[in-house]
Amino acid sequence: YIAPARAAGLKAYPMQVVDRSRAIFDIHYLSAGQLDDDLAVVVLGGNDVSLDPGQKMCPFGILHWKHTQASGFRLTESGTVPDTTPLAGYKDSSVQRVAVLSIDTDGSVKGTARFVMSGQDALHWRQLSLENDPDEIKKQFNESIRDSLPEGVQANFDHFLALDDEDANLMGIVQIAGSIGTATGKRVILPGLFFESRAKHSFVAQDKRQYPVDVHYAKMEQDVVTYNLPPGLSVESAPPPSSTAWPNRAMVKIDSRTTADSVEVTRNFAYNFTLLDPKDYPDLHDFYLKLAAADQQQVVLARAAEAKGK
């Protein structure tokens, strides 16, 4: 990769780093054996651009997360020097979950969900599909989203769109069916945050930590869930607008919009950190406690009163 880049008149240099999924580079350990993988650094517009040509389906300018903030040695015009690859921001990896669901009066649900992925999540599924057949991919995708669905709801992955185009967003189509919420004589109670109603939020149960936190990569999640209501049900209450932030590190915003026959709930969540020192853990823990509480809100549907004499 470096040879044709140089032939094209570009400044390009090799770099070797430690795979961050395995270890952290120790500059005091005088052994090249700790270096795992090869990268390329190309100078474009006066700026160094780290590239991952050994990662199939990896878009130009994007590193696999195990090669972000990974340290090692690189070649420069003046010789070999220690260096560290840049971190990716939360905008570089995103997952958008869009569900359109029809609710029945007994609390049953049916509909379709679209999982639109860019960055690391898209790269994961594209690389996995190179080594597995469609049935195995379907099995693993269903397993990956099982815990993000409410109790009683089943997901059946159908297919991917743009699986072979690393420059496009990857979209997974999922069929949703089952029983959702609680139905009573006067109301039907639904999870307000469909994809988070039984999520296992990290860092909630543990109030102290002695070791650094590594969440692999920063990320943005966007959820848009529309409940379409049948005749006889109307929205009594829905999650109010709310916003919780950990300044410069993470934020979540929740909102809802209702009509006569539907309710739409949106959730935008982003965290812009990858590695955290233990001294930052109390703030991380506090933020995730607030996040977990916000994700337990409900949508309450009221049944229309029957006319007297019927």
Short mmCIF file of C-alpha atoms in Angstrom, two decimals:
data_model
loop_
_atom_site.label_atom_id
_atom_site.label_comp_id
_atom_site.label_asym_id
_atom_site.label_seq_id
_atom_site.Cartn_x
_atom_site.Cartn_y
_atom_site.Cartn_z
CA TYR A 1 0.00 0.00 0.00
CA ILE A 2 2.82 2.38 0.91
CA ALA A 3 4.77 1.63 -2.30
CA PRO A 4 1.98 2.69 -4.72
CA ALA A 5 1.21 5.72 -2.51
CA ARG A 6 4.83 6.82 -2.85
CA ALA A 7 4.74 6.07 -6.58
CA ALA A 8 1.80 8.47 -6.80
CA GLY A 9 3.94 11.20 -5.28
CA LEU A 10 2.59 11.02 -1.72
CA LYS A 11 4.60 10.91 1.47
CA ALA A 12 3.74 7.57 3.07
CA TYR A 13 5.32 5.78 6.03
CA PRO A 14 4.86 2.41 7.74
CA MET A 15 3.85 2.16 11.38
CA GLN A 16 3.71 -0.82 13.74
CA VAL A 17 1.44 -0.75 16.80
CA VAL A 18 0.23 -2.95 19.61
CA ASP A 19 -3.28 -4.33 19.09
CA ARG A 20 -5.26 -2.42 21.76
CA SER A 21 -7.72 -5.31 22.13
CA ARG A 22 -4.78 -7.36 23.42
CA ALA A 23 -2.41 -5.04 25.27
CA ILE A 24 -1.06 -1.52 25.76
CA PHE A 25 2.32 -0.54 24.34
CA ASP A 26 5.11 -0.32 26.93
CA ILE A 27 7.94 1.85 25.63
CA HIS A 28 10.18 0.69 28.49
CA TYR A 29 9.87 -2.96 27.44
CA LEU A 30 12.68 -3.18 24.87
CA SER A 31 11.18 -5.84 22.62
CA ALA A 32 9.71 -5.43 19.14
CA GLY A 33 7.80 -8.64 19.84
CA GLN A 34 5.06 -6.64 21.54
CA LEU A 35 4.17 -4.93 18.23
CA ASP A 36 1.29 -6.67 16.45
CA ASP A 37 -0.03 -4.89 13.39
CA ASP A 38 1.08 -2.73 10.46
CA LEU A 39 -0.55 0.57 9.53
CA ALA A 40 0.17 3.23 6.93
CA VAL A 41 0.55 6.95 7.59
CA VAL A 42 0.00 9.16 4.53
CA VAL A 43 0.54 12.92 4.49
CA LEU A 44 -2.44 14.65 2.87
CA GLY A 45 -2.75 18.44 2.84
CA GLY A 46 0.07 18.69 5.34
CA ASN A 47 -1.68 16.39 7.83
CA ASP A 48 -0.89 12.81 8.81
CA VAL A 49 -3.72 10.41 7.97
CA SER A 50 -3.56 6.99 9.61
CA LEU A 51 -4.86 4.19 7.39
CA ASP A 52 -5.70 0.55 8.01
CA PRO A 53 -5.17 -1.20 4.66
CA GLY A 54 -4.94 -4.62 6.31
CA GLN A 55 -8.55 -4.38 7.53
CA LYS A 56 -10.85 -5.49 4.72
CA MET A 57 -14.04 -3.40 4.36
CA CYS A 58 -12.52 -0.57 6.42
CA PRO A 59 -13.34 2.84 4.82
CA PHE A 60 -10.55 5.23 3.89
CA GLY A 61 -9.45 7.35 6.83
CA ILE A 62 -11.00 5.00 9.43
CA LEU A 63 -9.03 2.70 11.71
CA HIS A 64 -10.37 -0.45 13.32
CA TRP A 65 -10.99 0.49 16.96
CA LYS A 66 -8.16 -1.80 18.13
CA HIS A 67 -5.78 0.44 16.17
CA THR A 68 -7.06 3.77 17.55
CA GLN A 69 -4.95 5.36 20.30
CA ALA A 70 -2.62 2.44 19.73
CA SER A 71 1.08 3.08 20.27
CA GLY A 72 4.20 1.77 18.62
CA PHE A 73 6.85 3.00 16.20
CA ARG A 74 6.60 4.69 12.83
CA LEU A 75 9.04 5.74 10.17
CA THR A 76 9.52 9.44 9.40
CA GLU A 77 11.84 11.44 7.17
CA SER A 78 14.25 11.73 10.08
CA GLY A 79 14.09 8.10 11.20
CA THR A 80 12.04 5.82 13.44
CA VAL A 81 10.12 7.43 16.31
CA PRO A 82 7.52 6.31 18.89
CA ASP A 83 4.01 7.46 18.02
CA THR A 84 0.34 6.94 18.86
CA THR A 85 -2.57 6.80 16.44
CA PRO A 86 -5.43 9.28 16.92
CA LEU A 87 -8.67 8.55 18.74
CA ALA A 88 -11.92 8.47 16.79
CA GLY A 89 -14.75 10.79 17.85
CA TYR A 90 -18.33 9.80 18.54
CA LYS A 91 -19.43 10.97 15.09
CA ASP A 92 -17.19 8.35 13.47
CA SER A 93 -19.33 5.45 14.74
CA SER A 94 -23.10 5.57 14.98
CA VAL A 95 -26.10 3.28 15.25
CA GLN A 96 -29.58 4.50 14.39
CA ARG A 97 -32.46 2.24 15.43
CA VAL A 98 -35.77 3.13 13.79
CA ALA A 99 -38.86 1.07 14.62
CA VAL A 100 -42.43 1.45 13.40
CA LEU A 101 -44.70 -0.71 15.55
CA SER A 102 -48.43 -1.39 15.57
CA ILE A 103 -49.96 -1.90 19.01
CA ASP A 104 -53.13 -3.92 19.59
CA THR A 105 -55.58 -3.41 22.43
CA ASP A 106 -54.25 -6.49 24.24
CA GLY A 107 -50.70 -5.14 24.24
CA SER A 108 -49.40 -7.25 21.34
CA VAL A 109 -46.98 -5.62 18.93
CA LYS A 110 -45.90 -6.12 15.33
CA GLY A 111 -43.66 -4.11 13.06
CA THR A 112 -40.27 -3.53 11.50
CA ALA A 113 -37.01 -2.09 12.80
CA ARG A 114 -34.07 -0.73 10.82
CA PHE A 115 -30.57 -0.72 12.29
CA VAL A 116 -28.46 1.81 10.38
CA MET A 117 -24.76 1.56 11.24
CA SER A 118 -21.60 3.43 10.34
CA GLY A 119 -18.02 3.15 11.55
CA GLN A 120 -17.08 0.35 13.93
CA ASP A 121 -20.42 -1.48 14.13
CA ALA A 122 -20.74 -1.57 10.35
CA LEU A 123 -17.14 -2.78 10.05
CA HIS A 124 -17.77 -5.54 12.59
CA TRP A 125 -20.70 -7.04 10.67
CA ARG A 126 -19.06 -6.65 7.27
CA GLN A 127 -15.93 -8.45 8.42
CA LEU A 128 -17.96 -11.13 10.19
CA SER A 129 -19.92 -11.78 6.98
CA LEU A 130 -16.65 -12.52 5.16
CA GLU A 131 -16.04 -15.52 7.41
CA ASN A 132 -19.58 -16.83 8.03
CA ASP A 133 -22.59 -17.90 6.01
CA PRO A 134 -25.88 -15.93 6.09
CA ASP A 135 -27.50 -18.28 8.62
CA GLU A 136 -24.70 -17.73 11.12
CA ILE A 137 -24.84 -13.95 10.58
CA LYS A 138 -28.60 -14.03 11.17
CA LYS A 139 -28.13 -16.03 14.38
CA GLN A 140 -25.44 -13.70 15.72
CA PHE A 141 -27.33 -10.52 14.82
CA ASN A 142 -30.47 -11.78 16.57
CA GLU A 143 -28.38 -12.63 19.63
CA SER A 144 -26.73 -9.20 19.61
CA ILE A 145 -30.05 -7.33 19.79
CA ARG A 146 -31.96 -9.73 22.05
CA ASP A 147 -31.20 -7.84 25.27
CA SER A 148 -32.18 -4.51 23.70
CA LEU A 149 -35.81 -5.63 23.24
CA PRO A 150 -38.57 -5.66 25.89
CA GLU A 151 -39.62 -8.89 27.56
CA GLY A 152 -42.04 -10.86 25.39
CA VAL A 153 -40.85 -9.29 22.13
CA GLN A 154 -38.98 -11.34 19.52
CA ALA A 155 -36.77 -10.05 16.72
CA ASN A 156 -36.09 -11.87 13.47
CA PHE A 157 -33.24 -10.47 11.39
CA ASP A 158 -34.14 -10.47 7.69
CA HIS A 159 -31.24 -9.06 5.67
CA PHE A 160 -28.55 -6.40 5.31
CA LEU A 161 -28.46 -3.59 2.78
CA ALA A 162 -25.12 -2.24 1.44
CA LEU A 163 -23.19 -5.12 2.99
CA ASP A 164 -20.55 -4.97 0.22
CA ASP A 165 -20.19 -1.17 0.11
CA GLU A 166 -17.87 0.00 2.89
CA ASP A 167 -18.45 3.66 1.96
CA ALA A 168 -22.20 3.45 2.62
CA ASN A 169 -24.13 3.02 5.86
CA LEU A 170 -24.93 -0.60 6.64
CA MET A 171 -28.62 -1.27 7.24
CA GLY A 172 -30.09 -4.34 8.95
CA ILE A 173 -33.80 -5.06 8.53
CA VAL A 174 -35.49 -6.79 11.48
CA GLN A 175 -39.06 -8.03 11.91
CA ILE A 176 -40.58 -7.42 15.35
CA ALA A 177 -43.47 -9.35 16.96
CA GLY A 178 -44.70 -10.37 20.39
CA SER A 179 -46.41 -9.04 23.47
CA ILE A 180 -45.31 -5.77 24.98
CA GLY A 181 -46.09 -3.95 28.20
CA THR A 182 -48.97 -4.53 30.58
CA ALA A 183 -52.66 -4.44 29.67
CA THR A 184 -55.23 -3.60 32.36
CA GLY A 185 -58.92 -2.84 32.25
CA LYS A 186 -58.37 0.89 31.66
CA ARG A 187 -54.82 1.18 30.34
CA VAL A 188 -52.01 -0.36 28.33
CA ILE A 189 -48.55 0.45 29.66
CA LEU A 190 -45.64 0.30 27.22
CA PRO A 191 -41.89 0.82 27.60
CA GLY A 192 -41.15 4.44 26.83
CA LEU A 193 -37.69 3.60 25.51
CA PHE A 194 -38.36 0.49 23.43
CA PHE A 195 -34.73 -0.47 22.82
CA GLU A 196 -33.58 0.33 26.36
CA SER A 197 -36.35 -1.04 28.55
CA ARG A 198 -34.21 -3.91 29.86
CA ALA A 199 -30.78 -2.71 28.87
CA LYS A 200 -27.96 -3.67 31.18
CA HIS A 201 -26.30 -0.32 31.65
CA SER A 202 -22.58 -0.48 32.22
CA PHE A 203 -21.03 1.05 35.34
CA VAL A 204 -24.30 1.21 37.31
CA ALA A 205 -23.78 -1.64 39.77
CA GLN A 206 -20.13 -0.80 40.50
CA ASP A 207 -19.69 2.41 42.52
CA LYS A 208 -15.87 2.30 42.70
CA ARG A 209 -13.11 1.31 40.34
CA GLN A 210 -9.35 0.84 40.68
CA TYR A 211 -8.45 0.30 37.02
CA PRO A 212 -8.85 2.40 33.86
CA VAL A 213 -12.02 2.11 31.77
CA ASP A 214 -11.75 1.11 28.10
CA VAL A 215 -15.03 1.20 26.13
CA HIS A 216 -13.20 0.44 22.84
CA TYR A 217 -14.52 3.45 20.90
CA ALA A 218 -16.69 6.54 21.16
CA LYS A 219 -20.18 6.18 19.71
CA MET A 220 -23.50 7.85 18.97
CA GLU A 221 -26.89 6.12 19.24
CA GLN A 222 -30.12 7.52 17.82
CA ASP A 223 -33.47 5.81 18.45
CA VAL A 224 -36.78 6.72 16.83
CA VAL A 225 -39.68 4.49 17.82
CA THR A 226 -43.23 5.06 16.60
CA TYR A 227 -46.15 3.27 18.26
CA ASN A 228 -49.22 3.25 16.01
CA LEU A 229 -52.38 2.87 18.08
CA PRO A 230 -55.61 1.06 17.27
CA PRO A 231 -59.07 2.63 17.69
CA GLY A 232 -60.00 2.68 21.35
CA LEU A 233 -56.57 3.62 22.67
CA SER A 234 -55.16 7.11 23.17
CA VAL A 235 -51.98 8.48 24.73
CA GLU A 236 -52.40 9.39 28.38
CA SER A 237 -48.73 10.12 29.05
CA ALA A 238 -45.36 9.81 27.32
CA PRO A 239 -41.74 10.58 28.28
CA PRO A 240 -41.37 14.36 28.66
CA PRO A 241 -38.45 16.22 27.08
CA SER A 242 -35.32 15.69 29.14
CA SER A 243 -31.59 16.10 28.80
CA THR A 244 -28.70 14.79 30.90
CA ALA A 245 -25.07 15.63 30.21
CA TRP A 246 -21.61 14.87 31.46
CA PRO A 247 -19.89 17.94 30.00
CA ASN A 248 -17.54 17.15 27.12
CA ARG A 249 -17.90 13.42 27.75
CA ALA A 250 -21.48 12.16 27.28
CA MET A 251 -25.09 13.25 26.87
CA VAL A 252 -28.57 11.82 26.42
CA LYS A 253 -31.71 13.60 25.18
CA ILE A 254 -35.19 12.09 25.25
CA ASP A 255 -38.36 13.50 23.71
CA SER A 256 -41.77 12.38 22.50
CA ARG A 257 -44.45 13.55 20.12
CA THR A 258 -48.07 12.40 20.14
CA THR A 259 -50.96 12.47 17.67
CA ALA A 260 -54.48 11.12 17.89
CA ASP A 261 -53.37 7.64 16.83
CA SER A 262 -49.62 7.44 17.47
CA VAL A 263 -46.74 8.34 19.76
CA GLU A 264 -43.14 8.79 18.66
CA VAL A 265 -40.32 8.58 21.19
CA THR A 266 -36.78 9.68 20.33
CA ARG A 267 -33.56 9.10 22.22
CA ASN A 268 -30.16 10.53 21.32
CA PHE A 269 -27.21 9.23 23.29
CA ALA A 270 -23.52 9.91 22.66
CA TYR A 271 -20.32 9.30 24.57
CA ASN A 272 -17.11 10.92 23.42
CA PHE A 273 -14.52 9.00 25.41
CA THR A 274 -12.61 5.77 24.99
CA LEU A 275 -10.11 5.47 27.84
CA LEU A 276 -10.81 6.91 31.29
CA ASP A 277 -8.64 7.19 34.35
CA PRO A 278 -10.05 5.73 37.60
CA LYS A 279 -10.26 9.26 39.05
CA ASP A 280 -12.97 10.01 36.46
CA TYR A 281 -15.04 6.97 37.43
CA PRO A 282 -17.30 8.69 40.02
CA ASP A 283 -18.54 11.10 37.33
CA LEU A 284 -19.00 8.23 34.88
CA HIS A 285 -20.93 6.23 37.46
CA ASP A 286 -23.16 9.21 38.29
CA PHE A 287 -23.97 9.82 34.63
CA TYR A 288 -24.92 6.20 33.98
CA LEU A 289 -27.17 6.13 37.06
CA LYS A 290 -29.11 9.06 35.55
CA LEU A 291 -29.10 7.37 32.13
CA ALA A 292 -30.51 4.13 33.54
CA ALA A 293 -33.30 6.02 35.34
CA ALA A 294 -34.21 7.99 32.22
CA ASP A 295 -34.43 4.80 30.15
CA GLN A 296 -37.08 3.30 32.44
CA GLN A 297 -39.84 5.78 31.52
CA GLN A 298 -43.17 4.54 30.19
CA VAL A 299 -45.84 5.29 27.64
CA VAL A 300 -49.33 4.99 29.15
CA LEU A 301 -52.27 4.41 26.82
CA ALA A 302 -55.85 4.92 28.01
CA ARG A 303 -58.79 2.86 26.81
CA ALA A 304 -61.81 4.74 25.54
CA ALA A 305 -64.78 4.52 27.90
CA GLU A 306 -67.62 2.41 26.57
CA ALA A 307 -70.94 4.15 26.04
CA LYS A 308 -73.55 3.47 28.72
CA GLY A 309 -76.05 0.77 27.89
CA LYS A 310 -73.61 -1.27 25.86
#
